[in-house]
mmCIF file of C-alpha atoms in Angstrom:
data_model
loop_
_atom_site.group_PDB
_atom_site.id
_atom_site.type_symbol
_atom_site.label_atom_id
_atom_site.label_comp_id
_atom_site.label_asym_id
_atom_site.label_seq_id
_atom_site.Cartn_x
_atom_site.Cartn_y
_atom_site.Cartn_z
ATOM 1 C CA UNK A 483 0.000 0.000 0.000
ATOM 2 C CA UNK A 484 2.933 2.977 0.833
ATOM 3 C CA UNK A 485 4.471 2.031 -2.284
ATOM 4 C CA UNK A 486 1.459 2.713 -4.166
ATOM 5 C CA UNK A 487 0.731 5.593 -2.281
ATOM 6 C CA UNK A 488 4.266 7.424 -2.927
ATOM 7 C CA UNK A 489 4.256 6.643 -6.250
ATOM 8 C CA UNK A 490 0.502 8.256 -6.008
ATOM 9 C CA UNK A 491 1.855 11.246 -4.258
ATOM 10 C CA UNK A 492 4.589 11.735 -6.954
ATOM 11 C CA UNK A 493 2.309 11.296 -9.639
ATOM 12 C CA UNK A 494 0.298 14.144 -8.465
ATOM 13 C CA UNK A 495 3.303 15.986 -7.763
ATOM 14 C CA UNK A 496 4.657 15.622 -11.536
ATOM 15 C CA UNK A 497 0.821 16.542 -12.639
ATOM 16 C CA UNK A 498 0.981 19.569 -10.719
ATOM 17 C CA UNK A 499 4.530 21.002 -12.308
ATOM 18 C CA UNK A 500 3.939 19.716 -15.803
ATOM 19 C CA UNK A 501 0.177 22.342 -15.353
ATOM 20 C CA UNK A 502 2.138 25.116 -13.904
ATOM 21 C CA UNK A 503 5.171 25.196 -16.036
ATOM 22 C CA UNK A 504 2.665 24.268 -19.224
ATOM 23 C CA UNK A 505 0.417 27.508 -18.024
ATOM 24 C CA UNK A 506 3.708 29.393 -17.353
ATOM 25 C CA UNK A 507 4.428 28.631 -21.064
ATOM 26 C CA UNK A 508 1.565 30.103 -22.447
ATOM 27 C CA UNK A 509 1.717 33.147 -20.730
ATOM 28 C CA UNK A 510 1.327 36.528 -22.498
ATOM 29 C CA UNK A 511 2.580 40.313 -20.626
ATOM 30 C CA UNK A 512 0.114 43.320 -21.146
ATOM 31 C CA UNK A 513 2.139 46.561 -20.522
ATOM 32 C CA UNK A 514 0.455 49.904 -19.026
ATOM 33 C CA UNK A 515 0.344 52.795 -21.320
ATOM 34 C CA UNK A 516 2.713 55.309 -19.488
ATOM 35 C CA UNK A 517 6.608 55.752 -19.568
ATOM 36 C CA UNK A 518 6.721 53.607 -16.079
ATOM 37 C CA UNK A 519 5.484 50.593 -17.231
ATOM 38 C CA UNK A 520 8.223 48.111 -19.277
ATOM 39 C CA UNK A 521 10.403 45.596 -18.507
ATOM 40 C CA UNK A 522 14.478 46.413 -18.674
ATOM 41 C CA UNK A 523 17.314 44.041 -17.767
ATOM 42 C CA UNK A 524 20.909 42.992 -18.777
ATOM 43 C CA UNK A 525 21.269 40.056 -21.024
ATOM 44 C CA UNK A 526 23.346 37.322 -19.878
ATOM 45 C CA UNK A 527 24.820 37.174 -23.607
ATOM 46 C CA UNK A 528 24.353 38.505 -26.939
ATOM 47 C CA UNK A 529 27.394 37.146 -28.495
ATOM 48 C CA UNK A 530 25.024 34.682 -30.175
ATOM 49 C CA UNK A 531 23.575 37.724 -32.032
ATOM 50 C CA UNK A 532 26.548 39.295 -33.005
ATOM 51 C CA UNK A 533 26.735 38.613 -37.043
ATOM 52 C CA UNK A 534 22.850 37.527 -37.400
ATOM 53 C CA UNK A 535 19.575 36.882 -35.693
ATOM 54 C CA UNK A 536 16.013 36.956 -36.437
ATOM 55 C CA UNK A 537 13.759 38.149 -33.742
ATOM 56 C CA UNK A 538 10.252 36.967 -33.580
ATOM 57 C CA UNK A 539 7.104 37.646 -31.490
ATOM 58 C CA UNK A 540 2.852 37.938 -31.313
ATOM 59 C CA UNK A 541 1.664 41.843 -30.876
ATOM 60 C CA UNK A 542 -1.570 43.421 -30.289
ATOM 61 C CA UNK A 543 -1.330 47.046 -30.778
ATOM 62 C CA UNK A 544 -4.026 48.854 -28.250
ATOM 63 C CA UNK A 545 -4.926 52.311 -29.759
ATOM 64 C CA UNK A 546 -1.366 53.360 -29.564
ATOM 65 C CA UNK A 547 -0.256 56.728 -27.840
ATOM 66 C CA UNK A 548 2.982 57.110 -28.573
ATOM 67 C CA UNK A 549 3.982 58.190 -31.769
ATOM 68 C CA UNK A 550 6.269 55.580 -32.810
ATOM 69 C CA UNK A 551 6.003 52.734 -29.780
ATOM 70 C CA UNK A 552 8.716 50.975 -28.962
ATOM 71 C CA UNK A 553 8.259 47.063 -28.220
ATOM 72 C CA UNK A 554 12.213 45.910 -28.210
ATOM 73 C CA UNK A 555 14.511 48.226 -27.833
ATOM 74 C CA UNK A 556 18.446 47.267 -27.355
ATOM 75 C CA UNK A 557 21.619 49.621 -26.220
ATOM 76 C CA UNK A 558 23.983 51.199 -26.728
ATOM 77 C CA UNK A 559 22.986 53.549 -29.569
ATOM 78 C CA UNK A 560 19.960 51.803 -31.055
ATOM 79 C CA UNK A 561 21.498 48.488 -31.580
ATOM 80 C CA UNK A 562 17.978 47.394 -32.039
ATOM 81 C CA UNK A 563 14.583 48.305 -32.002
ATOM 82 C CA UNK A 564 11.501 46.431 -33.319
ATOM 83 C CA UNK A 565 8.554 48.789 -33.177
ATOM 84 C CA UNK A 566 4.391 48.120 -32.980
ATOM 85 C CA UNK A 567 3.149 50.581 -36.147
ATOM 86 C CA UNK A 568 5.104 49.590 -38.858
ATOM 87 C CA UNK A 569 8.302 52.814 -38.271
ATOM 88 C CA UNK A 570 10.496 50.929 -35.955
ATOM 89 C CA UNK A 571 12.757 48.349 -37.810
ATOM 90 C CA UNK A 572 16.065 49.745 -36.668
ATOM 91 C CA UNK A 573 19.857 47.802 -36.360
ATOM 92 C CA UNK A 574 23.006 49.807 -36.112
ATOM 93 C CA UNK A 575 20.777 52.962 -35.732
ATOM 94 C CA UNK A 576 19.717 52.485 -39.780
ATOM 95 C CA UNK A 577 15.846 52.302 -39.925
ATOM 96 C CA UNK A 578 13.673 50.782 -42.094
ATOM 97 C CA UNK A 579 10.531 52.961 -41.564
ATOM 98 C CA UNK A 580 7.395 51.237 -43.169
ATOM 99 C CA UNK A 581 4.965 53.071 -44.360
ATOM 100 C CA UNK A 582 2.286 50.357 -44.239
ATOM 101 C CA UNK A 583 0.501 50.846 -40.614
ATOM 102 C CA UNK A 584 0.614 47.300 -38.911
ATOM 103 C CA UNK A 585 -2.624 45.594 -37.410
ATOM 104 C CA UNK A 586 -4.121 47.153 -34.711
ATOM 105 C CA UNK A 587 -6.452 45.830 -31.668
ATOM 106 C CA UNK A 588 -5.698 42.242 -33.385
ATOM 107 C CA UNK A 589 -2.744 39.632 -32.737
ATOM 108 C CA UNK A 590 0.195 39.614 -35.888
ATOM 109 C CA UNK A 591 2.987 38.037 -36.342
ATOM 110 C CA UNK A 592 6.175 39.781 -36.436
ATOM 111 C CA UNK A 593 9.801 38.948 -37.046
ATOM 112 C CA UNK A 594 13.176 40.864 -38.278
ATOM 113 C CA UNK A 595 16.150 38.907 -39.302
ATOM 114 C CA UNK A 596 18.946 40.506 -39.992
ATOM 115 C CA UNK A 597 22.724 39.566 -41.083
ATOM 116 C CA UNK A 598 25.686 41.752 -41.142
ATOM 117 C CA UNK A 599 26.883 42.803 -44.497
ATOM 118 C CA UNK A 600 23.840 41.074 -45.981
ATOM 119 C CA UNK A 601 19.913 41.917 -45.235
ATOM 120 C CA UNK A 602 17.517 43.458 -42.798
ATOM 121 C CA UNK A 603 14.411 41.569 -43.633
ATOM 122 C CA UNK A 604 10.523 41.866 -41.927
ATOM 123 C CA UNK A 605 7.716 40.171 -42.124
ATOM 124 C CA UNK A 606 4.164 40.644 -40.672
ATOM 125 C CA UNK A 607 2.100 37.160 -40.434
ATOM 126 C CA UNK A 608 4.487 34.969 -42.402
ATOM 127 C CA UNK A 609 4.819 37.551 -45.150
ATOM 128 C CA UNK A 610 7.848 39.853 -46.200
ATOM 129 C CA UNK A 611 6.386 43.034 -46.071
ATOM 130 C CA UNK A 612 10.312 45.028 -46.430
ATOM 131 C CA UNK A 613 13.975 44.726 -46.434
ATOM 132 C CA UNK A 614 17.202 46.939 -46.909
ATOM 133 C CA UNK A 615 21.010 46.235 -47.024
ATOM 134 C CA UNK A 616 22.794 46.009 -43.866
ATOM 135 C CA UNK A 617 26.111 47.066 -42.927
ATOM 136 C CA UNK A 618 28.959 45.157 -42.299
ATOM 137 C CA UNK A 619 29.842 44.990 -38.684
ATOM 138 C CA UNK A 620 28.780 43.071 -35.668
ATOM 139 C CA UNK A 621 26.333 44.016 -33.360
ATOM 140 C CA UNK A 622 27.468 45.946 -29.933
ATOM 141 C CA UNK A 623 27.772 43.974 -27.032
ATOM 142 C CA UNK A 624 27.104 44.884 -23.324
ATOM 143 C CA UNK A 625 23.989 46.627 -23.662
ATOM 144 C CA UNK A 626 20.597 46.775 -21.928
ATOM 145 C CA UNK A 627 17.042 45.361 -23.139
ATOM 146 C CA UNK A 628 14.102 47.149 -22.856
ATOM 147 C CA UNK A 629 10.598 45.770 -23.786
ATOM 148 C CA UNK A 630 7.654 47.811 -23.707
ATOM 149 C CA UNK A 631 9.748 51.643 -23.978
ATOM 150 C CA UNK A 632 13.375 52.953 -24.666
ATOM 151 C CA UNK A 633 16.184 52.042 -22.833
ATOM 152 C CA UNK A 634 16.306 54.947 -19.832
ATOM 153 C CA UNK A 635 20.122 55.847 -21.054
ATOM 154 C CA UNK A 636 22.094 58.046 -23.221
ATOM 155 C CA UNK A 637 25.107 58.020 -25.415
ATOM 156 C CA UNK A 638 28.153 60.375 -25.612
ATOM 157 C CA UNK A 639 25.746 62.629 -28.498
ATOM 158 C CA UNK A 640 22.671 62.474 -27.127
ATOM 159 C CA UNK A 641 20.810 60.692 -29.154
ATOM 160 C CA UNK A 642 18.792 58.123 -27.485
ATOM 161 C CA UNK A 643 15.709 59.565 -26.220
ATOM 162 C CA UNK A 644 14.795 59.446 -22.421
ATOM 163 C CA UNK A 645 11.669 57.113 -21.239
ATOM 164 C CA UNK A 646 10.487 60.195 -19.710
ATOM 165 C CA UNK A 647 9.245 60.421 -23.496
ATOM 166 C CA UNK A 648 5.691 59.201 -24.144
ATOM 167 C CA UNK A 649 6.376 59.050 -28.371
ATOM 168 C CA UNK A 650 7.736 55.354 -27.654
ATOM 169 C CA UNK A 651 5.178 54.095 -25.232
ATOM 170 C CA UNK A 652 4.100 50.446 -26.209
ATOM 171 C CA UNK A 653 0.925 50.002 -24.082
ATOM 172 C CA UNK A 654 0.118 46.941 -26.054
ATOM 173 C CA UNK A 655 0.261 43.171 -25.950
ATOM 174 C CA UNK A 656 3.455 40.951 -25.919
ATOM 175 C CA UNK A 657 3.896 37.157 -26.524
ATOM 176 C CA UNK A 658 6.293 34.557 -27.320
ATOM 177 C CA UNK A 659 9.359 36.978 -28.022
ATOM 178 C CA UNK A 660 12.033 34.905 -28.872
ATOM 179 C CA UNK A 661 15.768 35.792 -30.449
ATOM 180 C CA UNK A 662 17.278 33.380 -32.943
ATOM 181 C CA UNK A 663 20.825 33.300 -33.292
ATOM 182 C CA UNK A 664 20.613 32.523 -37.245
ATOM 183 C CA UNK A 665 18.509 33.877 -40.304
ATOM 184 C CA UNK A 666 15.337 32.073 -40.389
ATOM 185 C CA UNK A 667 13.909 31.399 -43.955
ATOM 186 C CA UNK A 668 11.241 32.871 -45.268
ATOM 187 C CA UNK A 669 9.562 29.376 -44.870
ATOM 188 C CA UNK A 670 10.541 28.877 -41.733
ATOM 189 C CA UNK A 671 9.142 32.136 -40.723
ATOM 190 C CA UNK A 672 5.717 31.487 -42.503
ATOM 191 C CA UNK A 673 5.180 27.978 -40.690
ATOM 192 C CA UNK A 674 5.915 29.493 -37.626
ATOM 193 C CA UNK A 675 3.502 32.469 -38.317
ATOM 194 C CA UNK A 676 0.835 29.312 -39.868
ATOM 195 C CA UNK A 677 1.140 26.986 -36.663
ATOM 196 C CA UNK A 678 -0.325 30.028 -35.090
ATOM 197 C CA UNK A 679 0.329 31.372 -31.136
ATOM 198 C CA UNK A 680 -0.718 28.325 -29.428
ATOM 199 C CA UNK A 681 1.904 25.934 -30.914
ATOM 200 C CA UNK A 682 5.469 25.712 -29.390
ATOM 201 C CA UNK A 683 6.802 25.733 -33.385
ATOM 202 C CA UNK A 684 9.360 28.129 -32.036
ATOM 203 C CA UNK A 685 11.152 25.625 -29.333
ATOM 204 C CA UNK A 686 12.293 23.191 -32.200
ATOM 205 C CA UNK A 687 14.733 25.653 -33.270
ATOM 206 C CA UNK A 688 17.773 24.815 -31.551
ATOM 207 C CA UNK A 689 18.918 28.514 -32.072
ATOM 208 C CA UNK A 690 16.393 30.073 -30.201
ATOM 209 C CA UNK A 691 19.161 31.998 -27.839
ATOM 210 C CA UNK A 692 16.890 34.711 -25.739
ATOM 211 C CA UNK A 693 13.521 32.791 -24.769
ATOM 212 C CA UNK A 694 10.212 33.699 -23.817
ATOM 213 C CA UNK A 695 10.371 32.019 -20.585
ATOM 214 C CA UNK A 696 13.336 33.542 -19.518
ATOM 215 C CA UNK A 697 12.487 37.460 -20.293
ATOM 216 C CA UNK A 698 9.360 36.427 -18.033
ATOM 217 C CA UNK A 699 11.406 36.006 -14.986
ATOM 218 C CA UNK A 700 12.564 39.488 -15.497
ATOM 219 C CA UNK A 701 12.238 42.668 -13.389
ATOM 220 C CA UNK A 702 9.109 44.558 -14.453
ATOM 221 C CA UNK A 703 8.397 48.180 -13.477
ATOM 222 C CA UNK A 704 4.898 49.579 -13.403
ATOM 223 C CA UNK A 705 1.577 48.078 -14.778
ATOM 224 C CA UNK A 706 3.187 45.258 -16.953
ATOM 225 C CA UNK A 707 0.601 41.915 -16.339
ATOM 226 C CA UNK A 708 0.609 38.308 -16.757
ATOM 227 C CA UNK A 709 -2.381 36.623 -18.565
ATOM 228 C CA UNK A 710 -2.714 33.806 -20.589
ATOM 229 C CA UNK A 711 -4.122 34.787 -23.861
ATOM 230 C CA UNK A 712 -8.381 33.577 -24.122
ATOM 231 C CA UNK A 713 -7.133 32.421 -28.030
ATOM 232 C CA UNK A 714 -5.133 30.028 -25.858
ATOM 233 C CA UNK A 715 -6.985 28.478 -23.017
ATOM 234 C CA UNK A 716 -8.460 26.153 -24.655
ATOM 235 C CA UNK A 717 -5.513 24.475 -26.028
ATOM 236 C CA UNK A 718 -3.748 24.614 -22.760
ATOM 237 C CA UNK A 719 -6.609 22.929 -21.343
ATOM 238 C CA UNK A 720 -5.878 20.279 -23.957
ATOM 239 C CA UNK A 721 -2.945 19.374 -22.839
ATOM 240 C CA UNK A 722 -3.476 19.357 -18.918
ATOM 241 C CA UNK A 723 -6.804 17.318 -19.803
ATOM 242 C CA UNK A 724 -4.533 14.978 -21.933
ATOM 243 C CA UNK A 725 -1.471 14.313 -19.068
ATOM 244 C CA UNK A 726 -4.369 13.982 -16.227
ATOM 245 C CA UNK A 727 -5.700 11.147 -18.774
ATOM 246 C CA UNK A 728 -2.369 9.638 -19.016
ATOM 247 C CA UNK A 729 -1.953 9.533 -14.777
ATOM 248 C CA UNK A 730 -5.450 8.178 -14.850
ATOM 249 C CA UNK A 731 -4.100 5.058 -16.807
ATOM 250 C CA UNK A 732 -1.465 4.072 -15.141
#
């Protein structure tokens, strides 16, 4: 009988973490719409992303107040920024400013690759909507990361604005931001876009160097808020329904 029981008891215990770290997984951040509310932090290591990456994530723009919101940005001296509206697409401080307005109060998929010396490439939904030449260097390393604003610093001339600047306010949606260490075809870019924001597409990419579930164990300041997204509950619900099935045979 205590065998059984343990064994029971562990069970449960195993059920219990696979539901929490499966939720965890699924989780989504909804950021405030003043300059206090973003998450920044110090990567552990960019060198991955030092001659190419592709950066990928699901947006909802929210009636946007700032004039050209900010969803990634990374320092010193706009290394990179990935924008909401379409006019950030920025590495090396060169942007590619689309003038094609991206959805709004909806989820899209977006992603940037870029590769030095060869090309800055984005894509809404699976699509390439834009691309441009990219210089020849390496990225920059021992900067911050900034989701949801601009990186409160500035360089030697001044030119990265303050967060005590509205204009690059997010006050949106964020999910599943994830950096690649590689440039992702355009195929691989479109399944991952097709599979759609439920799937875990993105973790069979052995590249994937910055992860979702690490940036959610970062320090947030202000209103930024877990949920899991309602296009997503039922799948998650799935999967619990489909390990407590799996206990249930044993």
């Amino acid at each position: 009988m205590m065998p059984f029981l343990f064994s029971l008891i562990y069970c449960l215990h195993i059920l219990g973490s696979f539901a929490a770290e499966e939720e965890r997984a699924y989780l989504a951040l909804s950021f405030g719409k003043t300059t206090e509310d973003y998450i920044q932090f110090t990567p552990s290591d960019m060198s991955p992303f030092q001659s190419s990456f592709t950066g990928c994530a699901w947006i909802k723009r929210q009636n946007d107040d700032g004039r050209n919101p900010v969803v990634l940005d990374y320092e010193p001296v706009n290394e990179i920024i990935m924008g909401s509206d379409g006019y950030w697409n920025c590495v090396h401080d060169r942007n590619l400013a689309l003038s094609r307005k991206f959805p709004e109060n909806m989820w899209f998929h977006y992603c940037m690759s870029w590769s030095a010396g060869g090309k800055k490439i984005i894509y809404i939904n699976g699509g390439e909507v834009g691309s441009t030449s990219a210089l020849s260097r390496n990225l920059t390393m021992g900067g911050e990361i900034c989701l949801g604003n601009a990186v409160n610093s500035r360089d030697p001339g001044n030119r990265v604005q303050s967060r005590a600047d509205p204009i690059f306010t997010f006050g949106g949606q964020l999910y599943k931001l994830n950096l690649f260490s590689e440039v992702l075809s355009s195929s691989e870019i479109r399944q991952m876009s097709e599979a759609g924001m439920c799937s875990s597409i993105e973790k069979k990419h052995e590249t994937r160097a910055l992860k979702w579930e690490e940036i959610l164990r970062e320090p947030r300041y202000g209103n930024v808020v877990e949920f899991v997204p309602p296009e997503c509950v039922s799948y998650l619900m799935t999967k619990v329904e489909k390990m407590i099935n799996l206990f249930k045979e044993i």
